[in-house]
Structure formats: structure tokens, C-alpha cells
PDB file of C-alpha atoms in Angstrom:
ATOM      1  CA  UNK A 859      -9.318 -12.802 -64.174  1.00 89.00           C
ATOM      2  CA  UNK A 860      -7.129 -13.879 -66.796  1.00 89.00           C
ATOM      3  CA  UNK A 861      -6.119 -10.754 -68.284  1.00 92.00           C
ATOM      4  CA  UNK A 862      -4.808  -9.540 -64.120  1.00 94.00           C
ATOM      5  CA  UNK A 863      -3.152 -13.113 -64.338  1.00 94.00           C
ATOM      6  CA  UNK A 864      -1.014 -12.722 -66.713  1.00 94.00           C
ATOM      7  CA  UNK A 865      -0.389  -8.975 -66.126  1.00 95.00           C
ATOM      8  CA  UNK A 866       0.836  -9.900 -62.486  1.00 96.00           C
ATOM      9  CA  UNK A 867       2.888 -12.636 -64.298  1.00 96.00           C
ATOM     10  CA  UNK A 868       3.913 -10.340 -67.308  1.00 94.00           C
ATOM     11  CA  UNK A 869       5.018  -7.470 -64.255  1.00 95.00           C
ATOM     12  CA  UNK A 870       6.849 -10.002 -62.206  1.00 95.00           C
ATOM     13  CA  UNK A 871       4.159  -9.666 -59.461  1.00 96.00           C
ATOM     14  CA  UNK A 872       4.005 -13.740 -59.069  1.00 96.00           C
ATOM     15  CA  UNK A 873       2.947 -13.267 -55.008  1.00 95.00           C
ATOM     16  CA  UNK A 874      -0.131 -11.124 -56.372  1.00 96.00           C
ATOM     17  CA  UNK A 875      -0.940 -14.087 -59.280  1.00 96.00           C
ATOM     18  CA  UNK A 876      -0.798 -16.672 -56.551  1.00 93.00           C
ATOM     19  CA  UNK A 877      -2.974 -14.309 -54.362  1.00 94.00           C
ATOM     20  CA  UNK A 878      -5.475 -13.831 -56.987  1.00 95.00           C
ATOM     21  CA  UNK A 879      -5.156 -17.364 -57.695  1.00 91.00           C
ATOM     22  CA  UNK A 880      -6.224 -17.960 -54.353  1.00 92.00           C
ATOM     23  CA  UNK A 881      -9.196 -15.682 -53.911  1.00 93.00           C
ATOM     24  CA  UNK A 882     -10.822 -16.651 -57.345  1.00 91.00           C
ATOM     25  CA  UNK A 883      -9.901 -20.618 -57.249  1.00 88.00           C
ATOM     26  CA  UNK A 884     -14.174 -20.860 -55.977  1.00 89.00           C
ATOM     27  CA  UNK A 885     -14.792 -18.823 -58.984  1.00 88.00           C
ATOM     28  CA  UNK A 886     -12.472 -20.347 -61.420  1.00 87.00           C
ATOM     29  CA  UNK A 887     -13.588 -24.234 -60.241  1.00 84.00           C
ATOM     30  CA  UNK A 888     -17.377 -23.512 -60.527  1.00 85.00           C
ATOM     31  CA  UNK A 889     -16.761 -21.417 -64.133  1.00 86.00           C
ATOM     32  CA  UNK A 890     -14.516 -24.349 -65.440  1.00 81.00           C
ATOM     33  CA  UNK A 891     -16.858 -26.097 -67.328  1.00 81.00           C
ATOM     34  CA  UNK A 892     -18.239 -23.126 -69.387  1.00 84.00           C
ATOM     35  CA  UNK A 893     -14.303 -22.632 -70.196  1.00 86.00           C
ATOM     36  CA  UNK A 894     -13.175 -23.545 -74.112  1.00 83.00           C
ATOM     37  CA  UNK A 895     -10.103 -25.576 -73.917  1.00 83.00           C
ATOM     38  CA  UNK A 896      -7.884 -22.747 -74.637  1.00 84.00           C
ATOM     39  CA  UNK A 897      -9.236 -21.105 -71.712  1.00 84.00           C
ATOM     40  CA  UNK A 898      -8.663 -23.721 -69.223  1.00 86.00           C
ATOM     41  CA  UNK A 899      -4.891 -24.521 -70.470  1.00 87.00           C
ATOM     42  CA  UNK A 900      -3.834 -20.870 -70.437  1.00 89.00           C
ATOM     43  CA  UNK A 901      -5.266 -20.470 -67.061  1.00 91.00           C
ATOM     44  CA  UNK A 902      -3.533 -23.622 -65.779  1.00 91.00           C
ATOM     45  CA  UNK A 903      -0.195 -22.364 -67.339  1.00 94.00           C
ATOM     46  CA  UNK A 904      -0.311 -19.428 -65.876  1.00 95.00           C
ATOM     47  CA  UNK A 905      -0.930 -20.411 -62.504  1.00 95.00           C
ATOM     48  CA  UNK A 906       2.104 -23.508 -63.210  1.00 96.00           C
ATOM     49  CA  UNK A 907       3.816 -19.814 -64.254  1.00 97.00           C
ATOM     50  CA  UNK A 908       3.452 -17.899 -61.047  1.00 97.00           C
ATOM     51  CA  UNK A 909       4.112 -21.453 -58.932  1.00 96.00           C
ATOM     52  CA  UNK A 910       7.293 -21.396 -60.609  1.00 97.00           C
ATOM     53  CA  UNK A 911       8.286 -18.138 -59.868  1.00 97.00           C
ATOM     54  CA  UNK A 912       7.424 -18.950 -56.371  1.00 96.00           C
ATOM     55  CA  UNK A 913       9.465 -21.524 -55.904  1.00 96.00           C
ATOM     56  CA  UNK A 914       6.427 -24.128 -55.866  1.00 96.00           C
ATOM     57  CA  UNK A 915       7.930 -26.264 -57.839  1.00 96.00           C
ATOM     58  CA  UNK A 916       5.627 -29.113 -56.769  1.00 95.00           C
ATOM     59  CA  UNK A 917       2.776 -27.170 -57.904  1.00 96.00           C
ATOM     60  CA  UNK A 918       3.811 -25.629 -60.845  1.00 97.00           C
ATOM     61  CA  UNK A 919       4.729 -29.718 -61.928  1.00 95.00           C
ATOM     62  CA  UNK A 920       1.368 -30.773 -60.471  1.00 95.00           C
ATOM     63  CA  UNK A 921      -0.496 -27.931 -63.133  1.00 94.00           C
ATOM     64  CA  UNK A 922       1.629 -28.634 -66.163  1.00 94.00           C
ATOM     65  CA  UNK A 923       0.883 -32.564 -65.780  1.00 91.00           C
ATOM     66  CA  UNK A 924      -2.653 -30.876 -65.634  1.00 88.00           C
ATOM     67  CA  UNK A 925      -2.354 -29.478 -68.981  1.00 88.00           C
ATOM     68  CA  UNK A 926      -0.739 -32.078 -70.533  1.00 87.00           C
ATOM     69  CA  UNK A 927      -3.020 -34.760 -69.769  1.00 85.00           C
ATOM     70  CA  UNK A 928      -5.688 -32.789 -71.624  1.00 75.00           C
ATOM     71  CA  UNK A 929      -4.260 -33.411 -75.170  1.00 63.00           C
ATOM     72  CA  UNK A 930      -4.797 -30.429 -77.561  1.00 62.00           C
ATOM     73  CA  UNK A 931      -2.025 -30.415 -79.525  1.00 59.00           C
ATOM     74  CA  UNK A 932      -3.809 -27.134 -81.387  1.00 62.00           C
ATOM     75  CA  UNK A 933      -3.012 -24.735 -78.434  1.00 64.00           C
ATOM     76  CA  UNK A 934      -0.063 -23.319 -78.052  1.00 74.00           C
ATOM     77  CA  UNK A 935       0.319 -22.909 -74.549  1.00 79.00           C
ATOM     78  CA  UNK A 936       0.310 -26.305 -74.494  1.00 80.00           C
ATOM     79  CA  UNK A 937       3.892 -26.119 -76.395  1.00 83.00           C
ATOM     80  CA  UNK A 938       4.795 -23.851 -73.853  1.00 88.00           C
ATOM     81  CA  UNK A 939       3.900 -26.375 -71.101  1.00 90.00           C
ATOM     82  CA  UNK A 940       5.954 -28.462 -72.593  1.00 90.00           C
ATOM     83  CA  UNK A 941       9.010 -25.958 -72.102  1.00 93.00           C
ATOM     84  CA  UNK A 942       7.919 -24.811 -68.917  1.00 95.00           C
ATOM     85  CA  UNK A 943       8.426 -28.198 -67.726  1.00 95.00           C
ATOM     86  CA  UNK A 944      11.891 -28.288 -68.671  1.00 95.00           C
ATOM     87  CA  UNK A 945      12.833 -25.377 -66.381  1.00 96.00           C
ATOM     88  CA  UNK A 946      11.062 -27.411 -63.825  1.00 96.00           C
ATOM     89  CA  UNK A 947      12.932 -30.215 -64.294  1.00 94.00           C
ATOM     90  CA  UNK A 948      15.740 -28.141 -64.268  1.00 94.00           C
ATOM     91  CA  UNK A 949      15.023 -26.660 -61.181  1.00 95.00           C
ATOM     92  CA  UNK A 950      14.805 -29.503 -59.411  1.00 93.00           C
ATOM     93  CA  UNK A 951      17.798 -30.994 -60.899  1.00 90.00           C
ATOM     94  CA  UNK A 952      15.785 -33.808 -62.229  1.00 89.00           C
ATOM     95  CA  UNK A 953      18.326 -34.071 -64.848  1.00 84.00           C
ATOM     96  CA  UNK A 954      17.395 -37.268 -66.296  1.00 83.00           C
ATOM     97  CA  UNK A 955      13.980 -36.660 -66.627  1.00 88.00           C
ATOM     98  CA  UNK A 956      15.062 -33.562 -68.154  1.00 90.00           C
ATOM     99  CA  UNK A 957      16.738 -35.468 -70.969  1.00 87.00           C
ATOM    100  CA  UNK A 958      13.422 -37.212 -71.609  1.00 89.00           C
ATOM    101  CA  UNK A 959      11.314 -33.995 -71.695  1.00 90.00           C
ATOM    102  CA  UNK A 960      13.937 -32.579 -74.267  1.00 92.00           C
ATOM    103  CA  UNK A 961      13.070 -35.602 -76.208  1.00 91.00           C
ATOM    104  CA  UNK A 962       9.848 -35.745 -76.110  1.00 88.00           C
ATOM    105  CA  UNK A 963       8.814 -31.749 -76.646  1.00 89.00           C
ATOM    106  CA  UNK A 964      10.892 -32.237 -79.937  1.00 89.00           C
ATOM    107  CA  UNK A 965       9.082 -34.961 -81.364  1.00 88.00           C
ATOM    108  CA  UNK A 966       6.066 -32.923 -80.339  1.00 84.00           C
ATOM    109  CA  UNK A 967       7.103 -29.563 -81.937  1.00 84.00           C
ATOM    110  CA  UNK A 968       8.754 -31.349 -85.361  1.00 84.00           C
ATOM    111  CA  UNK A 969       4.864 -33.529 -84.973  1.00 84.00           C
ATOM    112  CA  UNK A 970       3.651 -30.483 -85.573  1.00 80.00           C
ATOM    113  CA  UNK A 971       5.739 -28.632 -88.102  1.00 78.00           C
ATOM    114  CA  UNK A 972       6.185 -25.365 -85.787  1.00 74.00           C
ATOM    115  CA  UNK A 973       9.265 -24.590 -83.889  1.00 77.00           C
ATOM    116  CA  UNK A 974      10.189 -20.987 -83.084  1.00 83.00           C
ATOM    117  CA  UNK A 975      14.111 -20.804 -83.164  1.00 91.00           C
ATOM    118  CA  UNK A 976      14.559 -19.720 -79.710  1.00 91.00           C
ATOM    119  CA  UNK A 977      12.879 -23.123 -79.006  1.00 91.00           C
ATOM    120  CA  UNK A 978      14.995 -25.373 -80.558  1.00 92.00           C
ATOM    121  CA  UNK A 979      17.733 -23.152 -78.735  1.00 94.00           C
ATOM    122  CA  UNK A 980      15.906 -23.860 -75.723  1.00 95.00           C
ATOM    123  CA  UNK A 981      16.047 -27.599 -76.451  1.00 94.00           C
ATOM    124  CA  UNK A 982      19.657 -27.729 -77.193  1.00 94.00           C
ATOM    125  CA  UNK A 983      20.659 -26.198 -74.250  1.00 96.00           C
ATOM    126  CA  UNK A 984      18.779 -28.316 -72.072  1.00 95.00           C
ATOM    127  CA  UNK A 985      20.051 -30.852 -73.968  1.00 93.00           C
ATOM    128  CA  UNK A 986      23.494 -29.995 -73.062  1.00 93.00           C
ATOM    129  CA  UNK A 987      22.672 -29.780 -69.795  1.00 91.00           C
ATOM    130  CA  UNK A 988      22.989 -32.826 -68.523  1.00 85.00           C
ATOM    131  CA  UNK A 989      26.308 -33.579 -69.577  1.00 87.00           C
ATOM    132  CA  UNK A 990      27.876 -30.226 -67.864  1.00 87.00           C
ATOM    133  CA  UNK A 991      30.204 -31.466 -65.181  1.00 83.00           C
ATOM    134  CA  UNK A 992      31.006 -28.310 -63.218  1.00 90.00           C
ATOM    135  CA  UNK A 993      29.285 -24.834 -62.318  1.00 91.00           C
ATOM    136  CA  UNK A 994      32.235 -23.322 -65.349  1.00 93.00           C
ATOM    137  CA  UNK A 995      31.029 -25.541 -67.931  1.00 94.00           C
ATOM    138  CA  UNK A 996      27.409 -24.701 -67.405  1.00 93.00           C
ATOM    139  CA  UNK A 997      28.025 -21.155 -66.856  1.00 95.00           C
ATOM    140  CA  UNK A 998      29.823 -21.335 -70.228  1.00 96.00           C
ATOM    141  CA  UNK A 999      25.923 -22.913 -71.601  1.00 96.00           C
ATOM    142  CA  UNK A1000      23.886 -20.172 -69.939  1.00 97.00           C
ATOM    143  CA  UNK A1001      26.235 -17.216 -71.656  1.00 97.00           C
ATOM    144  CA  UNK A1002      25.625 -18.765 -74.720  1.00 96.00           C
ATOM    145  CA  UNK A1003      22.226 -19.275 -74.323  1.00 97.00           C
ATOM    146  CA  UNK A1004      21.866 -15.259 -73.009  1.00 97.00           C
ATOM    147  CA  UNK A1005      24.144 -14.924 -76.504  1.00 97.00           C
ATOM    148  CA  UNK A1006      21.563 -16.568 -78.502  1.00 96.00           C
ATOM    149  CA  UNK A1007      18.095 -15.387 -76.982  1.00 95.00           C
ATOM    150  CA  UNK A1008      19.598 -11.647 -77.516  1.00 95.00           C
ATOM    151  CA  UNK A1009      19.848 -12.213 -80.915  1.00 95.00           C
ATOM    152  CA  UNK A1010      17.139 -14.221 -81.276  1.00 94.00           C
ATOM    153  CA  UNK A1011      14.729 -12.018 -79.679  1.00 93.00           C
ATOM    154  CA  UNK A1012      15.674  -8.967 -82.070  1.00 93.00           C
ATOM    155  CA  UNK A1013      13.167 -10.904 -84.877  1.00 91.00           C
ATOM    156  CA  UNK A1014       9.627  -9.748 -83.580  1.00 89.00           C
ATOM    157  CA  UNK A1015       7.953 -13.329 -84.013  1.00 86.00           C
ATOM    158  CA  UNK A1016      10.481 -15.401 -81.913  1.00 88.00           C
ATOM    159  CA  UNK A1017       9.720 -12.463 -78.820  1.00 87.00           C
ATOM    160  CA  UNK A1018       6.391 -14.170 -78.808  1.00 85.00           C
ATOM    161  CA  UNK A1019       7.753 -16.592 -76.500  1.00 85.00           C
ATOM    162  CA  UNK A1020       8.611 -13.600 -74.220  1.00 89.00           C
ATOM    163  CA  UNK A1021       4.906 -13.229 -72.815  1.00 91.00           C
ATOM    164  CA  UNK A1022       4.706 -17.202 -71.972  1.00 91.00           C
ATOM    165  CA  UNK A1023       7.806 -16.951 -70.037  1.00 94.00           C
ATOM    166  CA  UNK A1024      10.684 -14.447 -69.502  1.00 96.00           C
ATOM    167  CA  UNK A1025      13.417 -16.360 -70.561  1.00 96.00           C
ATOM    168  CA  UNK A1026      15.922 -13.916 -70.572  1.00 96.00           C
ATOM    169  CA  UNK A1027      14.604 -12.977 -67.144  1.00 97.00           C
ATOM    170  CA  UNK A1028      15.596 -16.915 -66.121  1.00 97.00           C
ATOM    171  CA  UNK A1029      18.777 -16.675 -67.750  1.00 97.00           C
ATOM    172  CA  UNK A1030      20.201 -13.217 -65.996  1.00 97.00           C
ATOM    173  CA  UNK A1031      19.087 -14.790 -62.866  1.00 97.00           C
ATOM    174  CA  UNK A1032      20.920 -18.066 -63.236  1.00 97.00           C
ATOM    175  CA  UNK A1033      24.021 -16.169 -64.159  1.00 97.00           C
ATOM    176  CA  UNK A1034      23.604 -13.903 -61.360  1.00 97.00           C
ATOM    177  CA  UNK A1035      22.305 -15.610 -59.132  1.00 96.00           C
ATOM    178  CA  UNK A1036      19.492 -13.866 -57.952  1.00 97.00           C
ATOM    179  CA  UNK A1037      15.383 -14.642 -58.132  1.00 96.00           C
ATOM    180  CA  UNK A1038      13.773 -15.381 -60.912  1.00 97.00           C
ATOM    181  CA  UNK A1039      10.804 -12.910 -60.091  1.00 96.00           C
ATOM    182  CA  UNK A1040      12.891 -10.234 -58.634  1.00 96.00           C
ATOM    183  CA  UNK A1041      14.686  -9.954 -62.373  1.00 97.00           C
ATOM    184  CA  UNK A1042      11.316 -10.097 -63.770  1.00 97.00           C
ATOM    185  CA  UNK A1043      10.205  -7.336 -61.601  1.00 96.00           C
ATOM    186  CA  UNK A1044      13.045  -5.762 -61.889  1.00 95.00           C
ATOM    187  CA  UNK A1045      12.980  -5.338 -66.097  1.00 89.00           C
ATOM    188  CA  UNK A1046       9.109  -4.135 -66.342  1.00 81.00           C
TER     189      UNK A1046
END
């Protein structure tokens, strides 16, 4: 289940992930409890993944709230939640709550001594975010962003953060804009 999951995420495919999601969630809910911790916060991102690509905003909120109220600092998909939520945020235009998630992700990832450059790039743009004042200015952000990720993403370790979410794919998109998933789709 969790290897098609993240395949249909991976592939751009997020109607199929929530379709799976769907046909499995008896499955999934009666399996939970045999889950390891890793297990159960993977699945929940990835299904907080494929809401967001959907548009389900709600949902995809809903799920990471999920994950982070289970505390395992030890995972790192539950990083990743923590990021995930800022495009959230930033999707809904919830920029003041952004601002706090920015905060608070940072004094998580310096807590635990592991930040991947393209997330402290990640943080500093959504940091800047807020005080953007017209479509130019953050247009201006996003291109250096795209400028950054690109050469970022040439050093093999910080592409990691490619299979938890296709930021690159987010960032065309933006600048374009088109759908999220239909760049994703569009690149595999």
C-alpha cells in the first residue's frame, strides 16, 4: 500500500493516491495498530501529500496536525510535516500563521542539529513571504527560490527532499501558474 502511495505521489498521480486512499482506509484503520511509528507518520504524510495536491487543503492540514501531535522527533517525515505545513499555510494565505510555522520548524530542525540546505532556503523564503507587498515582489522570491533549489539540488543529499515533496514542481507552478500535480505529472 505504501510503496503504490508514494509511487502515485512520486508520478504526480495524486487522484489515484486519494483513490487508493479511499479503497484501503478499512484496511489501513484496522492494520494501524500493528504499524511502527514510522509507518503510521509516513502514511499520514503521504496522504496530507496527495490532499495537497488536490487542493484539500483542509485535509491535508487536518493529517499533518495528525502527525504532529504524535511527537517523534526521530522520524524524518515528521520534519517534512513540518514543511509541508508551510506550503499549506501558504496556500491558504494564512500568512501569519505562516510566520509562526517558519519559527517554530527552525527551532525544531536547529533542536535537532540537522538541516538540509534547501531547508533553511525553504525557511527563508517563507520567511520573506510575508512581507512581499505585490505579485512583482514575490515573483522576484519564487525566481530566487527556483535559483537556489537548482543549485541546490545538483548535491545528491539535499535531492532527498525531492521524494517528500516536489519542490521544484511547486515552484514552476507558482511561477506559471498552472497545477501543482499537472507539473508533477508533467516532469515524471
Amino acid at each position: 500500500y505504501l510503496f503504490s502511495l508514494i509511487r502515485f505521489c512520486r508520478q504526480g498521480r495524486f487522484e489515484d493516491a486519494k483513490r487508493l486512499q479511499k479503497e484501503q482506509h478499512k484496511n489501513i484503520v484496522q492494520l494501524e495498530a500493528s504499524f511502527t511509528m514510522k509507518g503510521k507518520i509516513t502514511i499520514a504524510y503521504f496522504h496530507a501529500y496527495a490532499h495537497f495536491a488536490n487542493h484539500d487543503y483542509r485535509k491535508a492540514l487536518q493529517l499533518i496536525q495528525k502527525i504532529q501531535s504524535e511527537v517523534n522527533d526521530e522520524v524524518e517525515e515528521y520534519s517534512f510535516s513540518k514543511l509541508l505545513l508551510m506550503f499549506i499555510q501558504y496556500e491558504l494565505g494564512n500568512l501569519e500563521l505562516l510566520s509562526y510555522q517558519v519559527r517554530s520548524a527552525q527551532r525544531f530542525m536547529e533542536k535537532q542539529g540537522r538541516m538540509y540546505t534547501c531547508e533553511k532556503a525553504l525557511l527563508g523564503f517563507f520567511k520573506s513571504v510575508e512581507s512581499a507587498t505585490n505579485k512583482t515582489e514575490l515573483r522576484k522570491r519564487l525566481l530566487g527560490l527556483k535559483e537556489q533549489m537548482t543549485r541546490l539540488f545538483k548535491v545528491p543529499h539535499e535531492r532527498g527532499f525531492l521524494f517528500f515533496f516536489d519542490v521544484e514542481a511547486w515552484v514552476d507552478a507558482q511561477l506559471a501558474g498552472k497545477d501543482f500535480a499537472e507539473v508533477v505529472a508533467a516532469k515524471s
